[in-house]
């Protein structure tokens, strides 16, 4: 799929694939990078206890990070779609720029959360 997209539109397959992989890494579905930070393990009495905490409220860092990854993936798809058109309307470009501005705001909020 990546090669086919790249053949149609240079670098578009790589863009979509990289965005997809990042979305997975940052919460799109279970994988080691998204799960291991939530595992707590240790001795308790005569047992070894492993806990996995997975619930987040909408204002928590992990939920916002996953949302940011989804938005970035959507932007990558939109860019490829716009590039596929012979001519893109100014309205379409303005809407995409609005989404990019929202993404930038969300990213700034997440960076502030991470900084403490």
Coordinates of N, CA and C in Angstrom, one line a residue:
X1 N 0.8 -1.2 0.0 CA 0.0 0.0 0.0 C 0.9 1.3 0.0
X2 N 1.9 1.3 0.8 CA 2.8 2.4 0.9 C 3.4 2.7 -0.5
X3 N 3.9 1.6 -1.1 CA 4.6 1.8 -2.4 C 3.5 2.3 -3.5
X4 N 2.3 1.7 -3.4 CA 1.3 2.2 -4.4 C 1.0 3.6 -4.2
X5 N 0.8 4.1 -3.0 CA 0.5 5.5 -2.7 C 1.7 6.4 -3.2
X6 N 2.9 5.9 -2.9 CA 4.1 6.7 -3.3 C 4.2 6.8 -4.8
X7 N 3.8 5.7 -5.5 CA 3.9 5.7 -7.0 C 2.9 6.7 -7.5
X8 N 1.7 6.9 -6.9 CA 0.7 7.8 -7.3 C 1.0 9.2 -6.9
X9 N 1.6 9.4 -5.8 CA 1.9 10.7 -5.2 C 3.2 10.6 -4.4
X10 N 4.3 11.2 -4.8 CA 5.5 11.0 -4.1 C 5.4 11.3 -2.6
X11 N 5.9 10.4 -1.8 CA 6.0 10.6 -0.3 C 4.6 10.4 0.4
X12 N 3.5 10.3 -0.3 CA 2.2 10.2 0.4 C 2.0 8.9 1.1
X13 N 2.5 7.8 0.6 CA 2.4 6.5 1.3 C 3.3 6.6 2.6
X14 N 4.4 7.1 2.5 CA 5.3 7.3 3.7 C 4.6 8.1 4.7
X15 N 4.0 9.2 4.3 CA 3.3 10.1 5.2 C 2.2 9.4 6.0
X16 N 1.3 8.7 5.2 CA 0.2 8.0 5.8 C 0.8 6.9 6.7
X17 N 1.8 6.1 6.3 CA 2.3 5.0 7.1 C 2.9 5.6 8.4
X18 N 3.7 6.6 8.3 CA 4.3 7.2 9.5 C 3.2 7.7 10.5
X19 N 2.2 8.4 10.0 CA 1.1 8.9 10.8 C 0.4 7.7 11.5
X20 N 0.2 6.6 10.7 CA -0.5 5.5 11.2 C 0.3 4.8 12.4
X21 N 1.6 4.6 12.2 CA 2.4 4.1 13.2 C 2.5 4.9 14.4
X22 N 2.5 6.2 14.3 CA 2.5 7.1 15.4 C 1.2 7.1 16.2
X23 N 0.1 7.0 15.4 CA -1.3 6.8 16.1 C -1.3 5.6 16.9
X24 N -0.8 4.5 16.4 CA -0.7 3.2 17.2 C 0.2 3.4 18.4
X25 N 1.4 4.0 18.2 CA 2.3 4.2 19.4 C 1.7 5.0 20.5
X26 N 0.9 6.0 20.1 CA 0.4 6.9 21.1 C -1.1 6.7 21.5
X27 N -1.6 5.4 21.4 CA -2.9 5.1 21.9 C -3.9 4.6 21.0
X28 N -3.7 4.4 19.7 CA -4.8 4.0 18.9 C -5.2 2.6 19.2
X29 N -4.4 1.7 19.5 CA -4.8 0.4 20.0 C -3.6 -0.2 20.8
X30 N -4.0 -1.3 21.6 CA -2.9 -1.8 22.5 C -1.7 -2.3 21.8
X31 N -0.6 -1.9 22.4 CA 0.8 -2.2 22.0 C 1.7 -1.9 23.1
X32 N 2.9 -2.5 23.1 CA 3.8 -2.3 24.3 C 4.0 -0.8 24.7
X33 N 4.2 0.1 23.7 CA 4.4 1.5 24.1 C 3.2 2.1 24.7
X34 N 2.0 1.7 24.4 CA 0.9 2.4 25.0 C 0.4 1.7 26.3
X35 N 0.9 0.4 26.5 CA 0.4 -0.3 27.7 C 1.4 -0.3 28.8
X36 N 2.7 -0.5 28.6 CA 3.7 -0.7 29.6 C 3.8 0.5 30.6
X37 N 3.5 1.8 30.2 CA 3.6 2.8 31.2 C 2.5 2.7 32.3
X38 N 1.5 1.8 32.0 CA 0.4 1.7 32.9 C 0.4 0.4 33.8
X39 N 1.5 -0.3 33.6 CA 1.6 -1.6 34.4 C 2.4 -1.3 35.7
X40 N 1.9 -1.8 36.8 CA 2.6 -1.7 38.1 C 2.8 -3.1 38.6
X41 N 4.0 -3.4 38.9 CA 4.3 -4.8 39.4 C 5.1 -4.7 40.6
X42 N 5.0 -5.7 41.5 CA 5.8 -5.8 42.7 C 5.4 -6.9 43.7
X43 N 6.2 -7.1 44.7 CA 5.8 -8.1 45.7 C 4.8 -7.5 46.7
X44 N 3.9 -8.4 47.1 CA 2.9 -8.1 48.1 C 2.7 -9.4 48.9
X45 N 3.1 -9.4 50.1 CA 3.0 -10.6 51.0 C 3.8 -11.7 50.3
X46 N 3.1 -12.8 50.1 CA 3.7 -14.0 49.4 C 3.5 -14.0 47.9
X47 N 3.0 -12.9 47.3 CA 2.6 -12.9 45.9 C 3.4 -11.9 45.2
X48 N 3.4 -12.0 43.9 CA 3.9 -11.0 43.0 C 2.6 -10.4 42.3
X49 N 2.4 -9.2 42.4 CA 1.2 -8.5 41.9 C 1.5 -7.7 40.7
X50 N 0.6 -7.8 39.7 CA 0.7 -7.0 38.5 C -0.6 -6.3 38.3
X51 N -0.5 -5.0 38.2 CA -1.8 -4.2 38.0 C -1.6 -3.4 36.7
X52 N -2.8 -3.3 36.0 CA -2.8 -2.6 34.8 C -3.9 -1.5 34.9
X53 N -3.6 -0.3 34.8 CA -4.6 0.8 35.0 C -4.8 1.4 33.6
X54 N -6.1 1.4 33.2 CA -6.3 1.8 31.8 C -7.4 2.9 31.6
X55 N -8.0 3.3 32.7 CA -9.1 4.3 32.5 C -8.6 5.7 32.6
X56 N -9.1 6.6 31.7 CA -8.7 8.0 31.7 C -9.9 8.9 31.6
X57 N -9.8 10.0 32.2 CA -10.9 11.0 32.0 C -10.4 11.8 30.8
X58 N -11.3 12.6 30.3 CA -11.0 13.4 29.1 C -9.9 14.5 29.3
X59 N -9.7 14.8 30.5 CA -8.7 15.9 30.8 C -7.3 15.3 31.1
X60 N -7.1 14.0 31.0 CA -5.8 13.4 31.4 C -4.9 13.4 30.2
X61 N -3.6 13.5 30.5 CA -2.5 13.5 29.5 C -2.7 12.4 28.4
X62 N -2.9 11.2 28.9 CA -2.9 10.0 27.9 C -4.1 10.1 27.0
X63 N -5.2 10.6 27.4 CA -6.4 10.7 26.6 C -6.1 11.8 25.5
X64 N -5.6 12.9 26.0 CA -5.3 14.0 25.0 C -4.2 13.6 24.0
X65 N -3.2 12.9 24.5 CA -2.1 12.4 23.6 C -2.7 11.5 22.5
X66 N -3.6 10.6 22.9 CA -4.2 9.7 21.9 C -5.1 10.5 20.9
X67 N -5.8 11.5 21.4 CA -6.6 12.4 20.6 C -5.7 13.1 19.6
X68 N -4.6 13.7 20.1 CA -3.7 14.4 19.2 C -3.1 13.4 18.1
X69 N -2.8 12.2 18.4 CA -2.4 11.2 17.4 C -3.4 11.0 16.4
X70 N -4.7 10.9 16.8 CA -5.8 10.7 15.8 C -6.0 11.9 14.9
X71 N -5.9 13.1 15.5 CA -6.0 14.3 14.7 C -4.8 14.4 13.7
X72 N -3.6 14.1 14.1 CA -2.5 14.1 13.2 C -2.7 13.1 12.0
X73 N -3.2 12.0 12.3 CA -3.5 11.0 11.3 C -4.5 11.5 10.3
X74 N -5.5 12.1 10.9 CA -6.6 12.7 10.0 C -6.0 13.8 9.1
X75 N -5.1 14.6 9.6 CA -4.5 15.7 8.9 C -3.7 15.1 7.7
X76 N -2.9 14.0 8.0 CA -2.1 13.4 7.0 C -3.0 12.8 5.9
X77 N -4.1 12.2 6.2 CA -5.0 11.7 5.2 C -5.6 12.9 4.4
X78 N -6.0 14.0 5.1 CA -6.5 15.1 4.4 C -5.5 15.7 3.4
X79 N -4.3 15.8 3.8 CA -3.2 16.4 2.9 C -3.1 15.5 1.7
X80 N -3.1 14.2 1.8 CA -2.9 13.3 0.7 C -4.2 13.5 -0.2
X81 N -5.4 13.6 0.4 CA -6.6 13.8 -0.4 C -6.6 15.1 -1.2
X82 N -6.1 16.2 -0.5 CA -6.1 17.5 -1.2 C -5.0 17.4 -2.3
X83 N -3.9 16.8 -2.1 CA -2.9 16.7 -3.1 C -3.3 15.9 -4.3
X84 N -4.3 15.0 -4.1 CA -4.8 14.2 -5.2 C -5.7 15.0 -6.1
X85 N -6.3 16.1 -5.7 CA -7.2 16.9 -6.5 C -6.3 17.7 -7.5
X86 N -6.9 17.9 -8.7 CA -6.2 18.7 -9.6 C -6.0 20.2 -9.1
X87 N -7.0 20.7 -8.5 CA -7.0 22.0 -7.9 C -7.8 21.9 -6.6
X88 N -7.2 22.4 -5.5 CA -7.9 22.5 -4.2 C -8.5 23.9 -4.0
X89 N -9.7 23.9 -3.5 CA -10.3 25.1 -3.3 C -9.7 25.9 -2.1
X90 N -9.9 27.2 -2.1 CA -9.4 27.9 -1.0 C -10.2 27.6 0.3
X91 N -11.5 27.3 0.1 CA -12.3 26.9 1.3 C -11.7 25.6 1.9
X92 N -11.4 24.6 1.1 CA -10.8 23.4 1.6 C -9.5 23.6 2.3
X93 N -8.7 24.4 1.7 CA -7.4 24.8 2.4 C -7.6 25.5 3.7
X94 N -8.5 26.4 3.7 CA -8.8 27.1 5.0 C -9.3 26.2 6.1
X95 N -10.2 25.2 5.7 CA -10.7 24.3 6.7 C -9.6 23.4 7.2
X96 N -8.7 22.9 6.3 CA -7.5 22.1 6.8 C -6.6 23.0 7.7
X97 N -6.4 24.2 7.3 CA -5.6 25.1 8.2 C -6.2 25.3 9.6
X98 N -7.6 25.3 9.6 CA -8.3 25.4 10.9 C -8.1 24.2 11.7
X99 N -8.1 23.0 11.1 CA -7.8 21.8 11.9 C -6.4 21.7 12.3
X100 N -5.5 22.2 11.5 CA -4.0 22.3 11.9 C -3.9 23.2 13.1
X101 N -4.6 24.3 13.1 CA -4.5 25.3 14.2 C -5.0 24.6 15.5
X102 N -6.1 23.8 15.4 CA -6.7 23.1 16.6 C -5.7 22.1 17.1
X103 N -5.0 21.4 16.1 CA -4.0 20.4 16.5 C -2.8 21.1 17.3
X104 N -2.4 22.3 16.8 CA -1.3 23.0 17.4 C -1.7 23.4 18.8
X105 N -3.0 23.8 19.0 CA -3.4 24.2 20.4 C -3.4 23.0 21.3
X106 N -3.9 21.9 20.8 CA -3.9 20.7 21.6 C -2.5 20.2 21.9
X107 N -1.6 20.3 21.0 CA -0.2 19.9 21.3 C 0.4 20.8 22.3
X108 N 0.1 22.1 22.2 CA 0.7 23.1 23.2 C 0.1 22.8 24.6
X109 N -1.2 22.4 24.7 CA -1.8 22.0 26.0 C -1.1 20.8 26.5
X110 N -0.9 19.8 25.7 CA -0.3 18.5 26.1 C 1.2 18.8 26.6
X111 N 1.9 19.6 25.9 CA 3.3 19.9 26.3 C 3.3 20.6 27.7
X112 N 2.3 21.5 27.9 CA 2.2 22.2 29.2 C 1.9 21.1 30.3
X113 N 1.0 20.2 30.0 CA 0.7 19.1 31.0 C 1.9 18.3 31.3
X114 N 2.7 18.0 30.2 CA 3.9 17.1 30.4 C 5.0 17.8 31.2
X115 N 5.0 19.1 31.1 CA 6.1 19.9 31.8 C 5.7 20.1 33.3
X116 N 4.4 19.8 33.6 CA 4.0 19.9 35.0 C 3.4 21.1 35.3

